[in-house]
């Protein structure tokens, strides 16, 4: 299948390589000359304009970050992409944005699927992402062979916008787990138990979670965007989610350095307090 890939940063570059390696005809474009050069070093055909990239493609993978970027790229595709081709949004965006863009694509004779991914940079590198798809049966079936190039699982969860709701649900659990993991291991550290050893133990206990397993790779890049989207969805749907209101506030106090200090250092910081083992005189166990 002829596939255009728009956006070849860390995720897009690896996705492009996997799609090419599965036998698809890939052509890539990015506004960054440096990124175009980087992906070209991996043997991917690169062009100098979006219009040239999409002109003959059957599937267009849009791998950008924000709603505004997805809107801009999709509307540029509508100017040059052939009728019958399909726009696929991999970014984490609003379901409303997806519905607007899907309608615009339909008016021009193009298909549309929102297919945000989970498992992040490591999943992209390994070709082991999960794709959460929103769209009609025909369009999802058409693009599934392309998505399978970089995904260990492709889930069709509902109509356009559903992929974004599913991604929001996953993100909510992920960021809640980040807060829970940090507080739990802080308790262990406080009483003199090595936090990394406790983590390894908990991974084999019923309380484990995927975030705990992959916690070394958590970068805390998108937590504000993710939680804003999730809470906006809850508000628009008239749904009270008091736990996630707290998660939204608490996750702002975490970062990758604090996690590494908790797991591997003598102390870390949380909510203005140093987290370090208690002495025996203070009630510690050691």
PDB file of C-alpha atoms in Angstrom, residues 15-252:
ATOM      1  CA  UNK A  15       6.839   4.102  12.625  1.00  0.00           C
ATOM      2  CA  UNK A  16       7.990   4.957   9.097  1.00  0.00           C
ATOM      3  CA  UNK A  17      10.732   2.332   9.280  1.00  0.00           C
ATOM      4  CA  UNK A  18       8.331  -0.373  10.499  1.00  0.00           C
ATOM      5  CA  UNK A  19       5.758   0.434   7.808  1.00  0.00           C
ATOM      6  CA  UNK A  20       8.470   0.307   5.130  1.00  0.00           C
ATOM      7  CA  UNK A  21       9.879  -2.941   6.516  1.00  0.00           C
ATOM      8  CA  UNK A  22       6.449  -4.577   6.225  1.00  0.00           C
ATOM      9  CA  UNK A  23       6.502  -3.980   2.487  1.00  0.00           C
ATOM     10  CA  UNK A  24       4.510  -0.776   2.135  1.00  0.00           C
ATOM     11  CA  UNK A  25       5.598   2.025  -0.195  1.00  0.00           C
ATOM     12  CA  UNK A  26       6.432   4.860   2.227  1.00  0.00           C
ATOM     13  CA  UNK A  27       7.010   8.524   1.460  1.00  0.00           C
ATOM     14  CA  UNK A  28       7.643  10.944   4.328  1.00  0.00           C
ATOM     15  CA  UNK A  29       7.497  14.656   5.007  1.00  0.00           C
ATOM     16  CA  UNK A  30       8.218  16.883   8.003  1.00  0.00           C
ATOM     17  CA  UNK A  31       8.478  20.662   8.268  1.00  0.00           C
ATOM     18  CA  UNK A  32      11.849  20.144   9.978  1.00  0.00           C
ATOM     19  CA  UNK A  33      14.751  19.725   7.564  1.00  0.00           C
ATOM     20  CA  UNK A  34      16.724  18.019  10.330  1.00  0.00           C
ATOM     21  CA  UNK A  35      14.010  15.407  10.828  1.00  0.00           C
ATOM     22  CA  UNK A  36      13.687  14.830   7.101  1.00  0.00           C
ATOM     23  CA  UNK A  37      17.430  14.238   6.913  1.00  0.00           C
ATOM     24  CA  UNK A  38      17.327  11.923   9.917  1.00  0.00           C
ATOM     25  CA  UNK A  39      14.584   9.683   8.550  1.00  0.00           C
ATOM     26  CA  UNK A  40      16.240   9.629   5.118  1.00  0.00           C
ATOM     27  CA  UNK A  41      19.312   8.077   6.766  1.00  0.00           C
ATOM     28  CA  UNK A  42      17.029   5.151   7.642  1.00  0.00           C
ATOM     29  CA  UNK A  43      16.320   4.553   3.974  1.00  0.00           C
ATOM     30  CA  UNK A  44      12.921   6.253   3.903  1.00  0.00           C
ATOM     31  CA  UNK A  45      11.997   8.254   0.798  1.00  0.00           C
ATOM     32  CA  UNK A  46      11.613  11.909   1.810  1.00  0.00           C
ATOM     33  CA  UNK A  47      10.143  14.809  -0.164  1.00  0.00           C
ATOM     34  CA  UNK A  48      10.278  18.581   0.248  1.00  0.00           C
ATOM     35  CA  UNK A  49       6.540  19.288   0.481  1.00  0.00           C
ATOM     36  CA  UNK A  50       3.453  17.798   2.065  1.00  0.00           C
ATOM     37  CA  UNK A  51       1.609  18.042  -1.240  1.00  0.00           C
ATOM     38  CA  UNK A  52       4.180  15.825  -2.944  1.00  0.00           C
ATOM     39  CA  UNK A  53       4.089  13.317  -0.095  1.00  0.00           C
ATOM     40  CA  UNK A  54       0.335  12.785  -0.185  1.00  0.00           C
ATOM     41  CA  UNK A  55      -0.352  13.132  -3.923  1.00  0.00           C
ATOM     42  CA  UNK A  56      -0.422   9.404  -4.708  1.00  0.00           C
ATOM     43  CA  UNK A  57      -0.815   7.855  -1.252  1.00  0.00           C
ATOM     44  CA  UNK A  58      -3.693   5.580  -0.281  1.00  0.00           C
ATOM     45  CA  UNK A  59      -3.199   6.128   3.459  1.00  0.00           C
ATOM     46  CA  UNK A  60      -1.900   9.256   5.196  1.00  0.00           C
ATOM     47  CA  UNK A  61      -0.480   8.780   8.712  1.00  0.00           C
ATOM     48  CA  UNK A  62      -0.492  12.120  10.546  1.00  0.00           C
ATOM     49  CA  UNK A  63       1.938  12.005  13.477  1.00  0.00           C
ATOM     50  CA  UNK A  64       1.918  15.451  15.060  1.00  0.00           C
ATOM     51  CA  UNK A  65       1.131  16.674  18.595  1.00  0.00           C
ATOM     52  CA  UNK A  66      -1.696  19.183  18.922  1.00  0.00           C
ATOM     53  CA  UNK A  67      -5.238  19.576  17.631  1.00  0.00           C
ATOM     54  CA  UNK A  68      -4.162  22.654  15.708  1.00  0.00           C
ATOM     55  CA  UNK A  69      -1.374  20.728  13.971  1.00  0.00           C
ATOM     56  CA  UNK A  70      -3.742  17.879  13.083  1.00  0.00           C
ATOM     57  CA  UNK A  71      -6.207  20.398  11.653  1.00  0.00           C
ATOM     58  CA  UNK A  72      -3.549  22.157   9.585  1.00  0.00           C
ATOM     59  CA  UNK A  73      -2.065  18.959   8.175  1.00  0.00           C
ATOM     60  CA  UNK A  74      -5.426  17.349   7.415  1.00  0.00           C
ATOM     61  CA  UNK A  75      -6.634  20.433   5.557  1.00  0.00           C
ATOM     62  CA  UNK A  76      -3.433  20.512   3.530  1.00  0.00           C
ATOM     63  CA  UNK A  77      -3.963  16.845   2.688  1.00  0.00           C
ATOM     64  CA  UNK A  78      -7.466  17.699   1.460  1.00  0.00           C
ATOM     65  CA  UNK A  79      -5.906  20.058  -1.082  1.00  0.00           C
ATOM     66  CA  UNK A  80      -3.600  17.428  -2.620  1.00  0.00           C
ATOM     67  CA  UNK A  81      -4.596  13.948  -1.434  1.00  0.00           C
ATOM     68  CA  UNK A  82      -6.450  11.721  -3.902  1.00  0.00           C
ATOM     69  CA  UNK A  83     -10.130  10.946  -3.459  1.00  0.00           C
ATOM     70  CA  UNK A  84     -10.583   7.554  -1.846  1.00  0.00           C
ATOM     71  CA  UNK A  85      -7.474   7.872   0.302  1.00  0.00           C
ATOM     72  CA  UNK A  86      -7.717   7.817   4.100  1.00  0.00           C
ATOM     73  CA  UNK A  87      -6.405  10.267   6.696  1.00  0.00           C
ATOM     74  CA  UNK A  88      -5.279   8.621   9.946  1.00  0.00           C
ATOM     75  CA  UNK A  89      -4.577  10.761  13.022  1.00  0.00           C
ATOM     76  CA  UNK A  90      -2.123   9.185  15.481  1.00  0.00           C
ATOM     77  CA  UNK A  91      -1.944  12.191  17.810  1.00  0.00           C
ATOM     78  CA  UNK A  92      -3.828  12.493  21.091  1.00  0.00           C
ATOM     79  CA  UNK A  93      -6.497  15.061  20.241  1.00  0.00           C
ATOM     80  CA  UNK A  94     -10.070  16.018  21.105  1.00  0.00           C
ATOM     81  CA  UNK A  95     -12.856  13.745  19.804  1.00  0.00           C
ATOM     82  CA  UNK A  96     -14.662  16.894  18.649  1.00  0.00           C
ATOM     83  CA  UNK A  97     -11.696  17.817  16.454  1.00  0.00           C
ATOM     84  CA  UNK A  98     -11.788  14.336  14.950  1.00  0.00           C
ATOM     85  CA  UNK A  99     -15.483  14.664  14.113  1.00  0.00           C
ATOM     86  CA  UNK A 100     -14.943  18.036  12.438  1.00  0.00           C
ATOM     87  CA  UNK A 101     -12.029  16.743  10.360  1.00  0.00           C
ATOM     88  CA  UNK A 102     -13.875  13.543   9.445  1.00  0.00           C
ATOM     89  CA  UNK A 103     -16.773  15.591   8.073  1.00  0.00           C
ATOM     90  CA  UNK A 104     -14.397  17.750   6.026  1.00  0.00           C
ATOM     91  CA  UNK A 105     -12.711  14.629   4.644  1.00  0.00           C
ATOM     92  CA  UNK A 106     -16.055  13.094   3.732  1.00  0.00           C
ATOM     93  CA  UNK A 107     -17.017  16.233   1.811  1.00  0.00           C
ATOM     94  CA  UNK A 108     -13.852  15.839  -0.296  1.00  0.00           C
ATOM     95  CA  UNK A 109     -14.228  12.089  -0.798  1.00  0.00           C
ATOM     96  CA  UNK A 110     -11.523  10.996   1.666  1.00  0.00           C
ATOM     97  CA  UNK A 111     -11.874   8.567   4.541  1.00  0.00           C
ATOM     98  CA  UNK A 112     -10.887   9.364   8.112  1.00  0.00           C
ATOM     99  CA  UNK A 113      -9.854   7.347  11.181  1.00  0.00           C
ATOM    100  CA  UNK A 114      -8.523   8.506  14.524  1.00  0.00           C
ATOM    101  CA  UNK A 115      -5.957   5.940  15.667  1.00  0.00           C
ATOM    102  CA  UNK A 116      -3.953   7.285  18.626  1.00  0.00           C
ATOM    103  CA  UNK A 117      -1.299   4.956  19.980  1.00  0.00           C
ATOM    104  CA  UNK A 118      -0.230   3.667  23.387  1.00  0.00           C
ATOM    105  CA  UNK A 119       3.109   2.349  24.717  1.00  0.00           C
ATOM    106  CA  UNK A 120       5.025   5.478  23.729  1.00  0.00           C
ATOM    107  CA  UNK A 121       8.532   5.825  22.354  1.00  0.00           C
ATOM    108  CA  UNK A 122       9.671   2.358  23.371  1.00  0.00           C
ATOM    109  CA  UNK A 123       6.641   0.800  21.716  1.00  0.00           C
ATOM    110  CA  UNK A 124       7.350   2.758  18.537  1.00  0.00           C
ATOM    111  CA  UNK A 125      10.986   1.687  18.531  1.00  0.00           C
ATOM    112  CA  UNK A 126      10.060  -1.973  18.963  1.00  0.00           C
ATOM    113  CA  UNK A 127       7.041  -1.900  16.638  1.00  0.00           C
ATOM    114  CA  UNK A 128       4.887  -2.858  19.615  1.00  0.00           C
ATOM    115  CA  UNK A 129       2.445   0.037  19.886  1.00  0.00           C
ATOM    116  CA  UNK A 130      -1.264  -0.370  20.492  1.00  0.00           C
ATOM    117  CA  UNK A 131      -3.595   1.427  18.069  1.00  0.00           C
ATOM    118  CA  UNK A 132      -7.016   2.587  19.305  1.00  0.00           C
ATOM    119  CA  UNK A 133      -9.238   3.252  16.297  1.00  0.00           C
ATOM    120  CA  UNK A 134     -12.343   5.350  15.802  1.00  0.00           C
ATOM    121  CA  UNK A 135     -14.012   5.167  12.396  1.00  0.00           C
ATOM    122  CA  UNK A 136     -16.361   3.132  10.239  1.00  0.00           C
ATOM    123  CA  UNK A 137     -15.747  -0.557   9.639  1.00  0.00           C
ATOM    124  CA  UNK A 138     -14.664  -0.150   6.013  1.00  0.00           C
ATOM    125  CA  UNK A 139     -12.041   2.506   6.707  1.00  0.00           C
ATOM    126  CA  UNK A 140     -10.600   0.736   9.751  1.00  0.00           C
ATOM    127  CA  UNK A 141     -10.374  -2.542   7.830  1.00  0.00           C
ATOM    128  CA  UNK A 142      -8.582  -0.750   4.985  1.00  0.00           C
ATOM    129  CA  UNK A 143      -5.871   0.772   7.179  1.00  0.00           C
ATOM    130  CA  UNK A 144      -5.401  -2.160   9.582  1.00  0.00           C
ATOM    131  CA  UNK A 145      -2.558  -3.783   7.560  1.00  0.00           C
ATOM    132  CA  UNK A 146      -0.642  -0.494   7.791  1.00  0.00           C
ATOM    133  CA  UNK A 147      -1.310  -0.101  11.513  1.00  0.00           C
ATOM    134  CA  UNK A 148      -0.246  -3.698  12.132  1.00  0.00           C
ATOM    135  CA  UNK A 149       3.192  -2.772  10.786  1.00  0.00           C
ATOM    136  CA  UNK A 150       3.947  -0.942  14.036  1.00  0.00           C
ATOM    137  CA  UNK A 151       1.288  -2.272  16.433  1.00  0.00           C
ATOM    138  CA  UNK A 152       1.068  -5.422  18.515  1.00  0.00           C
ATOM    139  CA  UNK A 153      -2.694  -4.840  18.703  1.00  0.00           C
ATOM    140  CA  UNK A 154      -5.214  -2.833  16.687  1.00  0.00           C
ATOM    141  CA  UNK A 155      -8.515  -2.163  18.479  1.00  0.00           C
ATOM    142  CA  UNK A 156     -11.573  -0.753  16.697  1.00  0.00           C
ATOM    143  CA  UNK A 157     -13.456   0.784  19.615  1.00  0.00           C
ATOM    144  CA  UNK A 158     -16.230   2.703  17.834  1.00  0.00           C
ATOM    145  CA  UNK A 159     -17.049   5.546  15.417  1.00  0.00           C
ATOM    146  CA  UNK A 160     -14.867   8.577  14.718  1.00  0.00           C
ATOM    147  CA  UNK A 161     -13.655  10.114  17.982  1.00  0.00           C
ATOM    148  CA  UNK A 162     -13.831   6.845  19.917  1.00  0.00           C
ATOM    149  CA  UNK A 163     -10.122   6.225  19.542  1.00  0.00           C
ATOM    150  CA  UNK A 164      -9.455   9.506  21.316  1.00  0.00           C
ATOM    151  CA  UNK A 165     -11.851   8.653  24.152  1.00  0.00           C
ATOM    152  CA  UNK A 166     -10.130   5.281  24.534  1.00  0.00           C
ATOM    153  CA  UNK A 167      -6.727   6.989  24.600  1.00  0.00           C
ATOM    154  CA  UNK A 168      -7.993   9.415  27.259  1.00  0.00           C
ATOM    155  CA  UNK A 169      -9.138   6.458  29.380  1.00  0.00           C
ATOM    156  CA  UNK A 170      -5.709   4.855  29.101  1.00  0.00           C
ATOM    157  CA  UNK A 171      -3.978   8.126  29.912  1.00  0.00           C
ATOM    158  CA  UNK A 172      -6.129   8.627  32.993  1.00  0.00           C
ATOM    159  CA  UNK A 173      -5.110   5.237  34.351  1.00  0.00           C
ATOM    160  CA  UNK A 174      -1.468   5.876  33.467  1.00  0.00           C
ATOM    161  CA  UNK A 175      -1.213   9.206  35.285  1.00  0.00           C
ATOM    162  CA  UNK A 176      -3.213   7.934  38.244  1.00  0.00           C
ATOM    163  CA  UNK A 177      -0.792   5.008  38.432  1.00  0.00           C
ATOM    164  CA  UNK A 178       2.163   7.411  38.337  1.00  0.00           C
ATOM    165  CA  UNK A 179       0.833   9.203  41.414  1.00  0.00           C
ATOM    166  CA  UNK A 180      -0.114   5.973  43.188  1.00  0.00           C
ATOM    167  CA  UNK A 181       3.234   4.335  42.421  1.00  0.00           C
ATOM    168  CA  UNK A 182       5.139   7.350  43.716  1.00  0.00           C
ATOM    169  CA  UNK A 183       3.185   7.555  46.960  1.00  0.00           C
ATOM    170  CA  UNK A 184       3.338   3.796  47.581  1.00  0.00           C
ATOM    171  CA  UNK A 185       7.089   3.599  47.029  1.00  0.00           C
ATOM    172  CA  UNK A 186       7.568   6.724  49.128  1.00  0.00           C
ATOM    173  CA  UNK A 187       5.963   4.841  52.011  1.00  0.00           C
ATOM    174  CA  UNK A 188       8.299   1.899  51.471  1.00  0.00           C
ATOM    175  CA  UNK A 189      11.324   4.205  51.338  1.00  0.00           C
ATOM    176  CA  UNK A 190      10.197   6.011  54.488  1.00  0.00           C
ATOM    177  CA  UNK A 191      10.359   2.754  56.428  1.00  0.00           C
ATOM    178  CA  UNK A 192      13.759   1.782  55.068  1.00  0.00           C
ATOM    179  CA  UNK A 193      12.751  -0.578  52.265  1.00  0.00           C
ATOM    180  CA  UNK A 194      14.709  -0.057  49.059  1.00  0.00           C
ATOM    181  CA  UNK A 195      12.200   1.531  46.678  1.00  0.00           C
ATOM    182  CA  UNK A 196      13.484  -0.218  43.546  1.00  0.00           C
ATOM    183  CA  UNK A 197      13.432  -3.572  45.333  1.00  0.00           C
ATOM    184  CA  UNK A 198       9.888  -2.826  46.480  1.00  0.00           C
ATOM    185  CA  UNK A 199       8.939  -1.959  42.916  1.00  0.00           C
ATOM    186  CA  UNK A 200      10.305  -5.276  41.650  1.00  0.00           C
ATOM    187  CA  UNK A 201       8.372  -7.071  44.373  1.00  0.00           C
ATOM    188  CA  UNK A 202       5.113  -5.253  43.606  1.00  0.00           C
ATOM    189  CA  UNK A 203       5.421  -6.088  39.914  1.00  0.00           C
ATOM    190  CA  UNK A 204       4.872  -9.713  40.963  1.00  0.00           C
ATOM    191  CA  UNK A 205       1.946  -8.826  43.258  1.00  0.00           C
ATOM    192  CA  UNK A 206      -1.753  -8.258  42.466  1.00  0.00           C
ATOM    193  CA  UNK A 207      -1.270  -4.497  42.841  1.00  0.00           C
ATOM    194  CA  UNK A 208       1.056  -4.254  39.845  1.00  0.00           C
ATOM    195  CA  UNK A 209       0.296  -2.026  36.865  1.00  0.00           C
ATOM    196  CA  UNK A 210       1.810  -1.481  33.447  1.00  0.00           C
ATOM    197  CA  UNK A 211       3.101   1.934  34.431  1.00  0.00           C
ATOM    198  CA  UNK A 212       5.039   0.420  37.328  1.00  0.00           C
ATOM    199  CA  UNK A 213       6.667  -2.069  34.948  1.00  0.00           C
ATOM    200  CA  UNK A 214       7.717   0.646  32.473  1.00  0.00           C
ATOM    201  CA  UNK A 215       8.227   3.450  34.990  1.00  0.00           C
ATOM    202  CA  UNK A 216      11.848   4.123  34.038  1.00  0.00           C
ATOM    203  CA  UNK A 217      10.606   5.281  30.617  1.00  0.00           C
ATOM    204  CA  UNK A 218       7.958   7.722  31.881  1.00  0.00           C
ATOM    205  CA  UNK A 219       8.970  11.230  30.831  1.00  0.00           C
ATOM    206  CA  UNK A 220       6.074  13.297  32.238  1.00  0.00           C
ATOM    207  CA  UNK A 221       5.876  15.253  28.982  1.00  0.00           C
ATOM    208  CA  UNK A 222       2.159  15.262  28.246  1.00  0.00           C
ATOM    209  CA  UNK A 223       0.458  14.904  31.632  1.00  0.00           C
ATOM    210  CA  UNK A 224      -1.095  18.384  31.615  1.00  0.00           C
ATOM    211  CA  UNK A 225      -2.420  18.039  28.071  1.00  0.00           C
ATOM    212  CA  UNK A 226      -3.699  14.519  28.755  1.00  0.00           C
ATOM    213  CA  UNK A 227      -5.463  15.396  31.993  1.00  0.00           C
ATOM    214  CA  UNK A 228      -6.947  18.598  30.557  1.00  0.00           C
ATOM    215  CA  UNK A 229      -8.475  16.569  27.727  1.00  0.00           C
ATOM    216  CA  UNK A 230      -9.794  13.882  30.084  1.00  0.00           C
ATOM    217  CA  UNK A 231     -11.374  16.366  32.482  1.00  0.00           C
ATOM    218  CA  UNK A 232     -12.858  18.365  29.606  1.00  0.00           C
ATOM    219  CA  UNK A 233     -14.505  15.173  28.356  1.00  0.00           C
ATOM    220  CA  UNK A 234     -15.862  14.476  31.834  1.00  0.00           C
ATOM    221  CA  UNK A 235     -17.217  18.014  32.172  1.00  0.00           C
ATOM    222  CA  UNK A 236     -18.796  17.969  28.713  1.00  0.00           C
ATOM    223  CA  UNK A 237     -20.397  14.637  29.560  1.00  0.00           C
ATOM    224  CA  UNK A 238     -21.695  15.822  32.938  1.00  0.00           C
ATOM    225  CA  UNK A 239     -19.657  13.167  34.731  1.00  0.00           C
ATOM    226  CA  UNK A 240     -18.124  13.810  38.183  1.00  0.00           C
ATOM    227  CA  UNK A 241     -14.624  12.324  38.486  1.00  0.00           C
ATOM    228  CA  UNK A 242     -13.291  13.599  41.828  1.00  0.00           C
ATOM    229  CA  UNK A 243     -10.347  11.178  41.942  1.00  0.00           C
ATOM    230  CA  UNK A 244      -8.996  12.465  38.650  1.00  0.00           C
ATOM    231  CA  UNK A 245      -9.362  16.057  39.765  1.00  0.00           C
ATOM    232  CA  UNK A 246      -6.829  15.142  42.448  1.00  0.00           C
ATOM    233  CA  UNK A 247      -4.634  13.230  39.998  1.00  0.00           C
ATOM    234  CA  UNK A 248      -4.584  16.295  37.750  1.00  0.00           C
ATOM    235  CA  UNK A 249      -3.170  18.380  40.593  1.00  0.00           C
ATOM    236  CA  UNK A 250      -0.789  15.809  42.083  1.00  0.00           C
ATOM    237  CA  UNK A 251       0.871  14.642  38.868  1.00  0.00           C
ATOM    238  CA  UNK A 252       2.073  18.210  38.324  1.00  0.00           C
TER     239      UNK A 252
END
